[in-house]
Short mmCIF file of C-alpha atoms and ligand atoms in Angstrom, two decimals:
data_model
loop_
_atom_site.label_atom_id
_atom_site.label_comp_id
_atom_site.label_asym_id
_atom_site.label_seq_id
_atom_site.Cartn_x
_atom_site.Cartn_y
_atom_site.Cartn_z
CA MET L 1 121.05 87.08 70.94
CA PRO L 2 122.79 90.34 69.96
CA ALA L 3 123.46 92.98 72.59
CA THR L 4 120.89 95.75 73.05
CA ILE L 5 122.65 99.10 72.73
CA LEU L 6 120.68 102.32 73.36
CA LYS L 7 122.31 105.69 72.68
CA GLY L 8 121.09 109.01 74.08
CA THR L 9 121.13 111.21 77.19
CA ILE L 10 121.07 108.61 79.96
CA VAL L 11 119.73 109.65 83.38
CA SER L 12 119.27 107.25 86.29
CA ALA L 13 118.73 107.36 90.05
CA PRO L 14 121.54 105.43 91.81
CA SER L 15 120.57 106.64 95.30
CA LEU L 16 117.99 108.87 96.97
CA GLY L 17 118.40 112.37 95.56
CA LYS L 18 121.32 111.61 93.24
CA LEU L 19 121.17 111.42 89.45
CA ASP L 20 123.76 109.75 87.22
CA ILE L 21 123.95 111.53 83.88
CA THR L 22 125.77 110.39 80.73
CA GLU L 23 125.24 112.60 77.68
CA LYS L 24 125.59 110.90 74.28
CA GLY L 25 126.09 107.71 76.27
CA TYR L 26 125.46 104.02 75.62
CA LEU L 27 123.21 101.83 77.77
CA ILE L 28 124.12 98.22 77.00
CA ALA L 29 122.30 95.01 77.86
CA GLU L 30 122.90 91.39 76.96
CA GLU L 31 120.24 88.70 77.22
CA GLY L 32 117.99 91.33 78.83
CA ARG L 33 120.48 92.17 81.62
CA ILE L 34 122.27 95.48 81.90
CA LYS L 35 126.03 95.46 81.32
CA GLY L 36 126.48 99.14 82.12
CA VAL L 37 126.31 102.75 80.98
CA PHE L 38 129.33 103.90 78.93
CA PRO L 39 130.38 107.36 77.69
CA VAL L 40 131.98 105.74 74.60
CA LEU L 41 131.09 102.47 72.95
CA PRO L 42 133.35 99.72 74.35
CA GLU L 43 135.53 98.12 71.70
CA GLN L 44 133.93 94.69 71.99
CA TYR L 45 130.65 96.15 70.67
CA ALA L 46 132.20 97.89 67.64
CA GLY L 47 130.03 97.22 64.59
CA ALA L 48 127.06 96.01 66.68
CA PRO L 49 123.68 97.62 65.86
CA VAL L 50 122.98 100.72 67.97
CA GLU L 51 119.50 102.20 68.64
CA ASP L 52 120.49 105.84 68.31
CA TYR L 53 117.89 108.06 69.98
CA GLY L 54 119.88 111.23 69.35
CA ASP L 55 119.34 113.75 72.11
CA ALA L 56 116.36 111.94 73.69
CA LEU L 57 116.34 111.06 77.38
CA ILE L 58 116.89 107.40 78.28
CA LEU L 59 115.41 106.83 81.73
CA GLN L 60 114.53 103.94 84.01
CA SER L 61 110.93 102.87 83.47
CA LEU L 62 108.48 103.39 86.32
CA ALA L 63 107.20 101.07 89.03
CA ASP L 64 103.63 101.42 90.34
CA LEU L 65 103.57 99.51 93.61
CA HIS L 66 99.91 99.98 94.45
CA LEU L 67 96.91 100.10 92.14
CA HIS L 68 93.51 98.47 91.86
CA ALA L 69 92.94 97.07 88.37
CA PRO L 70 89.14 96.65 88.68
CA GLN L 71 88.82 100.32 89.66
CA TYR L 72 90.20 101.42 86.27
CA PRO L 73 86.68 101.95 84.85
CA MET L 74 85.93 104.49 87.63
CA LEU L 75 89.20 106.40 87.21
CA GLY L 76 88.52 110.11 87.74
CA MET L 77 85.06 109.57 89.24
CA GLY L 78 83.29 109.48 92.59
CA MET L 79 85.73 111.11 94.95
CA ASP L 80 83.27 113.02 97.08
CA LEU L 81 83.25 110.59 100.01
CA PRO L 82 85.78 109.51 102.65
CA LEU L 83 87.33 106.04 102.39
CA LEU L 84 84.78 103.74 104.04
CA ASP L 85 81.75 105.37 102.39
CA TRP L 86 83.64 105.60 99.10
CA LEU L 87 84.32 101.85 99.19
CA ASN L 88 80.66 100.99 99.74
CA ALA L 89 79.15 103.55 97.39
CA TYR L 90 81.48 103.30 94.39
CA THR L 91 84.32 100.84 94.69
CA PHE L 92 82.63 97.62 95.72
CA PRO L 93 79.85 97.86 93.08
CA THR L 94 82.48 98.65 90.41
CA GLU L 95 84.61 95.65 91.39
CA ALA L 96 81.54 93.38 91.51
CA ARG L 97 81.24 93.69 87.72
CA PHE L 98 84.41 91.60 87.33
CA ALA L 99 82.37 88.46 87.93
CA ASP L 100 81.90 88.76 84.15
CA PRO L 101 85.00 87.44 82.33
CA ASP L 102 84.19 89.21 79.06
CA TYR L 103 83.98 92.56 80.81
CA ALA L 104 87.23 91.79 82.66
CA ARG L 105 89.00 90.90 79.42
CA ASP L 106 88.01 94.16 77.74
CA ILE L 107 88.91 96.41 80.69
CA TYR L 108 92.15 94.65 81.59
CA ARG L 109 93.41 94.63 78.02
CA ARG L 110 92.96 98.39 77.90
CA LEU L 111 94.56 98.89 81.30
CA ALA L 112 97.63 96.81 80.43
CA ARG L 113 98.10 98.78 77.23
CA GLU L 114 97.73 102.14 78.95
CA LEU L 115 100.27 101.18 81.62
CA MET L 116 102.80 100.23 78.98
CA GLU L 117 102.12 103.40 76.99
CA ASN L 118 102.86 105.44 80.09
CA GLY L 119 106.20 103.78 80.74
CA THR L 120 105.08 101.69 83.73
CA THR L 121 106.70 98.28 83.31
CA ARG L 122 106.49 96.98 86.89
CA VAL L 123 103.41 96.80 89.06
CA CYS L 124 102.05 95.41 92.30
CA MET L 125 98.36 95.24 91.66
CA PHE L 126 95.14 94.37 93.43
CA SER L 127 92.65 92.47 91.31
CA SER L 128 89.15 91.80 92.66
CA LEU L 129 88.08 88.72 94.61
CA HIS L 130 87.23 86.89 91.35
CA ARG L 131 89.61 84.07 90.44
CA GLU L 132 88.84 83.98 86.75
CA ALA L 133 89.10 87.74 86.26
CA THR L 134 92.39 87.73 88.18
CA LEU L 135 93.83 85.16 85.79
CA ILE L 136 92.59 87.25 82.86
CA LEU L 137 94.35 90.29 84.34
CA MET L 138 97.60 88.32 84.64
CA GLU L 139 97.26 87.13 81.04
CA GLU L 140 96.68 90.63 79.73
CA LEU L 141 99.64 92.10 81.63
CA GLU L 142 101.84 89.29 80.38
CA ARG L 143 100.64 89.86 76.83
CA ALA L 144 101.35 93.61 77.04
CA GLY L 145 104.77 93.00 78.59
CA VAL L 146 104.03 94.57 81.98
CA THR L 147 105.79 92.64 84.76
CA GLY L 148 105.30 92.26 88.51
CA TYR L 149 102.81 90.94 91.06
CA VAL L 150 99.04 90.57 90.96
CA GLY L 151 96.84 89.57 93.87
CA LYS L 152 93.44 87.96 93.94
CA VAL L 153 91.77 89.98 96.72
CA ASN L 154 90.61 88.18 99.87
CA MET L 155 87.55 89.63 101.61
CA ASP L 156 85.19 87.54 103.75
CA ARG L 157 83.48 90.25 105.83
CA ASN L 158 82.14 93.81 105.61
CA GLY L 159 81.69 93.79 101.84
CA ILE L 160 78.38 94.10 100.00
CA PRO L 161 76.25 91.10 98.95
CA ALA L 162 77.62 91.32 95.40
CA LEU L 163 81.24 91.48 96.57
CA GLN L 164 82.11 89.21 99.42
CA GLU L 165 83.32 85.65 99.91
CA GLU L 166 82.59 83.02 102.52
CA THR L 167 85.72 82.19 104.50
CA GLU L 168 86.15 78.66 103.14
CA GLU L 169 85.39 79.84 99.64
CA SER L 170 88.07 82.54 99.90
CA LYS L 171 90.67 79.96 101.00
CA ARG L 172 89.69 77.50 98.30
CA GLU L 173 89.64 80.10 95.53
CA THR L 174 93.06 81.37 96.60
CA LEU L 175 94.56 77.89 96.35
CA LEU L 176 92.96 77.27 92.95
CA TRP L 177 94.21 80.64 91.71
CA LEU L 178 97.78 79.89 92.87
CA GLU L 179 97.57 76.55 91.09
CA ALA L 180 96.38 78.16 87.86
CA CYS L 181 98.91 81.00 87.66
CA GLN L 182 102.11 78.98 87.84
CA ASP L 183 102.99 79.27 84.18
CA PHE L 184 103.09 83.03 83.87
CA GLN L 185 106.64 84.15 83.25
CA HIS L 186 106.69 87.81 84.15
CA VAL L 187 103.59 88.18 86.33
CA LYS L 188 103.60 86.45 89.71
CA PRO L 189 101.10 86.06 92.56
CA ILE L 190 101.05 88.16 95.73
CA LEU L 191 98.72 87.43 98.66
CA THR L 192 96.22 90.25 99.11
CA PRO L 193 94.04 90.50 102.20
CA ARG L 194 92.15 93.68 101.21
CA PHE L 195 92.58 95.30 104.64
CA THR L 196 91.89 94.18 108.19
CA PRO L 197 88.19 95.16 108.22
CA SER L 198 87.64 92.93 105.14
CA CYS L 199 89.17 89.73 106.56
CA THR L 200 88.20 87.51 109.49
CA ASP L 201 90.89 86.27 111.85
CA GLY L 202 90.56 82.77 110.38
CA LEU L 203 91.26 84.06 106.87
CA MET L 204 94.21 86.21 108.00
CA ASP L 205 95.67 83.21 109.82
CA PHE L 206 95.31 81.06 106.68
CA LEU L 207 96.97 83.70 104.48
CA GLY L 208 99.88 84.23 106.89
CA LYS L 209 100.59 80.50 106.97
CA LEU L 210 100.28 80.24 103.19
CA ALA L 211 102.73 83.13 102.71
CA ALA L 212 105.27 81.39 104.95
CA GLU L 213 104.81 77.94 103.40
CA ARG L 214 105.12 79.10 99.81
CA GLY L 215 107.42 82.10 100.24
CA LEU L 216 104.83 84.50 98.83
CA PRO L 217 104.87 88.29 99.18
CA VAL L 218 101.92 90.14 100.74
CA GLN L 219 100.21 93.47 100.00
CA SER L 220 97.53 95.34 101.91
CA HIS L 221 96.44 98.75 103.26
CA LEU L 222 97.50 100.35 106.54
CA SER L 223 96.47 103.46 108.51
CA GLU L 224 95.00 105.29 105.55
CA ASN L 225 92.09 107.06 107.22
CA THR L 226 91.16 107.90 110.83
CA GLY L 227 87.71 106.26 110.63
CA GLU L 228 89.33 103.08 109.33
CA ILE L 229 91.87 103.07 112.17
CA GLN L 230 89.11 103.47 114.75
CA TRP L 231 87.20 100.57 113.20
CA VAL L 232 90.28 98.32 113.29
CA LYS L 233 90.68 99.12 117.02
CA GLU L 234 87.10 97.95 117.61
CA LEU L 235 87.62 94.79 115.57
CA HIS L 236 90.91 93.92 117.31
CA PRO L 237 90.76 95.18 120.91
CA ASP L 238 93.78 92.94 121.64
CA CYS L 239 96.01 94.96 119.29
CA SER L 240 97.24 98.35 120.40
CA GLN L 241 97.99 99.44 116.82
CA TYR L 242 96.73 98.64 113.32
CA TRP L 243 99.99 97.03 112.12
CA GLU L 244 99.75 94.41 114.87
CA THR L 245 96.63 92.97 113.22
CA TYR L 246 98.88 91.95 110.30
CA ALA L 247 101.94 91.06 112.37
CA LYS L 248 100.03 88.67 114.59
CA TYR L 249 99.17 86.51 111.57
CA GLY L 250 102.61 86.50 109.94
CA LEU L 251 101.70 89.13 107.34
CA TRP L 252 104.47 91.53 108.31
CA ASN L 253 107.98 91.07 106.92
CA ASP L 254 110.44 92.30 104.31
CA ARG L 255 108.25 91.01 101.48
CA THR L 256 105.24 92.99 102.67
CA LEU L 257 103.87 96.12 100.99
CA MET L 258 101.62 98.41 102.98
CA ALA L 259 99.82 101.15 101.06
CA HIS L 260 99.27 104.63 102.53
CA CYS L 261 100.49 104.66 106.18
CA VAL L 262 99.24 108.26 106.34
CA TRP L 263 98.57 108.13 110.07
CA SER L 264 101.30 105.69 111.16
CA ASP L 265 102.93 107.19 114.25
CA GLU L 266 106.52 106.78 115.42
CA ARG L 267 105.85 103.36 116.96
CA GLU L 268 104.11 102.00 113.88
CA ARG L 269 106.86 103.39 111.63
CA ALA L 270 109.52 101.79 113.84
CA ALA L 271 107.72 98.46 113.45
CA MET L 272 107.87 98.88 109.66
CA ARG L 273 111.54 99.67 109.72
CA ALA L 274 112.35 96.75 112.04
CA ALA L 275 110.47 94.26 109.84
CA GLY L 276 111.64 95.71 106.51
CA VAL L 277 108.07 96.42 105.36
CA THR L 278 107.83 98.73 102.33
CA VAL L 279 105.50 101.73 102.59
CA VAL L 280 103.70 102.54 99.34
CA HIS L 281 102.99 106.26 99.33
CA CYS L 282 99.90 107.18 97.29
CA ALA L 283 99.78 110.97 97.32
CA ASP L 284 97.00 111.50 94.76
CA SER L 285 94.65 109.09 96.45
CA ASN L 286 95.34 110.49 99.91
CA GLN L 287 94.31 113.93 98.72
CA ASN L 288 91.32 112.86 96.57
CA ILE L 289 89.50 110.96 99.28
CA CYS L 290 90.65 113.32 102.02
CA SER L 291 92.66 110.68 103.88
CA GLY L 292 95.48 113.01 104.96
CA VAL L 293 99.04 113.92 103.99
CA ALA L 294 101.55 111.14 104.64
CA PRO L 295 104.84 112.25 106.25
CA VAL L 296 106.89 110.89 103.38
CA ARG L 297 110.01 112.97 104.05
CA ARG L 298 110.03 111.88 107.66
CA MET L 299 109.67 108.22 106.73
CA LEU L 300 112.70 108.49 104.47
CA ASP L 301 114.71 110.31 107.13
CA GLU L 302 113.89 107.49 109.54
CA GLY L 303 115.25 104.92 107.08
CA LEU L 304 111.99 103.31 105.99
CA LYS L 305 111.64 101.72 102.58
CA VAL L 306 109.21 103.89 100.59
CA ALA L 307 107.95 103.40 97.03
CA LEU L 308 105.08 105.04 95.11
CA GLY L 309 101.64 103.94 93.99
CA SER L 310 99.02 105.51 91.76
CA ASP L 311 96.30 103.76 93.82
CA ILE L 312 93.82 104.17 91.01
CA ALA L 313 90.96 104.83 91.40
CA GLY L 314 91.45 106.63 94.71
CA GLY L 315 94.28 108.19 92.72
CA ASP L 316 93.22 109.87 89.48
CA HIS L 317 96.53 109.55 87.58
CA LEU L 318 97.75 106.30 86.07
CA ASN L 319 100.88 107.97 84.71
CA MET L 320 103.67 107.60 87.26
CA PHE L 321 105.35 110.86 86.20
CA ASP L 322 102.25 112.56 87.59
CA VAL L 323 102.42 110.41 90.71
CA VAL L 324 106.06 111.46 91.27
CA ALA L 325 104.98 115.12 90.98
CA ALA L 326 102.11 114.47 93.42
CA SER L 327 104.52 112.97 95.97
CA VAL L 328 106.74 116.05 95.77
CA ARG L 329 103.67 118.26 96.24
CA ALA L 330 102.46 116.19 99.20
CA SER L 331 105.83 116.59 100.89
CA LYS L 332 105.48 120.36 100.48
CA ALA L 333 101.97 120.31 101.95
CA ARG L 334 103.47 118.48 104.93
CA ARG L 335 106.16 121.13 105.21
CA MET L 336 103.57 123.93 105.23
CA GLN L 337 101.70 122.06 107.93
CA ASP L 338 104.66 120.95 110.08
CA GLY L 339 106.90 123.99 109.83
CA TRP L 340 109.52 125.36 107.53
CA GLU L 341 112.37 123.45 109.14
CA THR L 342 110.92 120.26 107.58
CA ASP L 343 112.45 119.37 104.21
CA PHE L 344 110.32 118.49 101.21
CA LEU L 345 111.19 115.95 98.51
CA THR L 346 113.30 117.15 95.61
CA VAL L 347 112.30 116.03 92.12
CA ALA L 348 115.37 113.76 92.04
CA GLU L 349 114.20 112.14 95.27
CA GLY L 350 110.66 111.70 93.94
CA TRP L 351 112.13 110.19 90.77
CA TYR L 352 114.16 107.70 92.83
CA LEU L 353 110.98 106.63 94.66
CA GLY L 354 109.08 106.10 91.40
CA THR L 355 111.88 104.09 89.78
CA SER L 356 114.71 102.57 91.86
CA ALA L 357 112.77 102.27 95.13
CA GLY L 358 109.96 100.43 93.37
CA ALA L 359 112.37 98.20 91.43
CA ALA L 360 113.99 97.18 94.75
CA PHE L 361 110.87 95.18 95.67
CA PHE L 362 111.58 93.01 92.61
CA GLY L 363 115.23 92.55 93.53
CA GLY L 364 116.61 95.31 91.29
CA ARG L 365 119.58 97.40 92.37
CA PRO L 366 119.23 101.20 92.12
CA GLY L 367 119.66 102.94 88.77
CA PHE L 368 120.95 101.15 85.67
CA ALA L 369 123.17 98.88 87.79
CA PRO L 370 124.97 96.06 85.96
CA GLY L 371 123.03 92.82 86.36
CA ASN L 372 119.64 94.54 86.52
CA SER L 373 116.94 93.44 84.13
CA LEU L 374 116.59 96.10 81.39
CA HIS L 375 113.59 98.30 82.25
CA ALA L 376 113.96 101.59 80.38
CA ILE L 377 112.04 104.27 78.52
CA VAL L 378 113.07 106.76 75.87
CA LEU L 379 111.49 110.20 76.07
CA ASP L 380 111.48 113.15 73.68
CA ASP L 381 111.18 116.62 75.15
CA GLY L 382 112.59 118.80 72.35
CA ASP L 383 109.24 120.33 71.33
CA LEU L 384 108.64 122.08 74.63
CA PRO L 385 109.56 125.77 74.84
CA GLN L 386 112.73 126.45 76.83
CA PRO L 387 113.71 129.45 78.98
CA HIS L 388 117.38 128.61 78.31
CA PRO L 389 119.27 125.53 77.09
CA LEU L 390 118.33 122.91 79.68
CA THR L 391 120.66 120.57 81.53
CA PRO L 392 119.66 116.87 81.58
CA GLN L 393 118.62 117.34 85.21
CA GLU L 394 116.32 120.24 84.25
CA ARG L 395 114.93 118.18 81.40
CA LEU L 396 114.00 115.38 83.77
CA GLU L 397 112.45 117.87 86.20
CA ARG L 398 110.33 119.32 83.41
CA CYS L 399 109.23 115.86 82.24
CA VAL L 400 108.00 115.02 85.73
CA TYR L 401 105.65 117.98 85.59
CA ARG L 402 104.98 118.26 81.88
CA ARG L 403 105.47 116.05 78.83
CA GLN L 404 105.11 116.97 75.19
CA LYS L 405 102.54 115.19 73.06
CA ASN L 406 103.68 111.65 72.20
CA ALA L 407 106.75 112.10 74.40
CA LEU L 408 107.39 108.39 74.79
CA ARG L 409 109.50 106.92 71.98
CA ALA L 410 110.31 103.47 73.29
CA VAL L 411 109.64 101.17 76.23
CA TRP L 412 111.84 98.25 77.28
CA SER L 413 110.53 95.81 79.87
CA SER L 414 112.56 92.91 81.20
CA GLY L 415 114.86 93.19 78.19
CA ARG L 416 112.06 93.26 75.61
CA LEU L 417 111.19 96.20 73.36
CA LEU L 418 107.44 96.63 73.93
CA PHE L 419 106.81 99.82 72.09
CA SER L 420 108.65 101.99 69.64
CA ARG L 421 107.65 105.09 67.71
CA GLU L 422 109.52 106.95 65.02
CA LYS L 423 110.37 110.54 65.87
N1 GUN J 1 91.21 100.10 101.69
C1 GUN J 1 90.57 98.95 101.41
N2 GUN J 1 90.26 98.85 100.12
C2 GUN J 1 90.70 99.96 99.54
C3 GUN J 1 90.68 100.44 98.20
O1 GUN J 1 90.17 99.82 97.27
N3 GUN J 1 91.27 101.65 97.98
C4 GUN J 1 91.85 102.37 98.97
N4 GUN J 1 92.41 103.54 98.69
N5 GUN J 1 91.87 101.95 100.24
C5 GUN J 1 91.31 100.75 100.51
FE1 FE J 2 94.48 100.99 97.57
#
């Protein structure tokens, strides 16, 4: 297999807030793994074919660590209710349609394609409770070249008649699903109790034991909305805080993703840090369904692991560039609320969260580190008007907020070229 050599303006995020920039540089991978970024072509590659992208930006691809695939059909709709009413009125009926495999196939094929076309090559995704539709989702992601984790949702209480499992049925379906998804190469299973109000203690206990036995990661929701938090207190009077309802069943460790954490106080945040839980910040969703403004800057200052999620369809943007911009904006809203001594996120920091921080959940090192699987995008921005000749850093900043038409020229996922367009 010949080396993959990409030439252009290479920008990556090696640590929070820092950008590595190599103009007219070479990003080299062999067998899908990055060898390094070089300012001149190393001698051993002389004569090898080079994908020369001219002045285009070569960036890390994006990682969306929280989204709901069966909510894709309601993207951009029905955001006039707070979380618990929104779930019952819009979300559950929309997800119930995925009992139909033909419908699932059509929607998931389109979703997988749109993810890839937006430069998102890694995901942690919620499916619905349906086993067959979940396998279809995994197939369609695999076919499109999108990598990551997908979870069949577990929910055995507080659903609607069209969207709820019996406890034993939920356990059985989960085991059958795990059995059936073993052969996927790039898409792996993640256990997915929807959130505490959706799962009985017996089901949570089963999932915690299953995660430990099989070494599976876990994803769920935490402290998104004040009404939800109050409800969890009533359901679990023995737990003083929401996170303890996961911890008590073994669903709380360094392979756990918790979406939102808008209202997590110092004690809950300390519990996340101690366990190595990753917070998935979903700024668009938090604003759309009036959940609150997560203290993302503070979480980072405290040393928590934070990545980003589109959380469609609470979030209205599938494109992770937009989600990065939303996270920067949310941090500024927090600053206006908390006082001017609070820092906001810089664009470089937001970019790190949308790329390197997400990749870390899959074992990637930050930036284009040698040994990483090649996940990269190539972006044109030359058609946009300029106030002055832009530095690579300014070009990235602009792309976070605004892209030209057909900006994406190429997408590489796990070493494979998924998409390529002539200039
Ligand atoms: N909490 C439980 N389910 C959901 C969901 O589908 N979306 C969001 N935003 N929060 C949830
Ligand atoms: Fe969510």
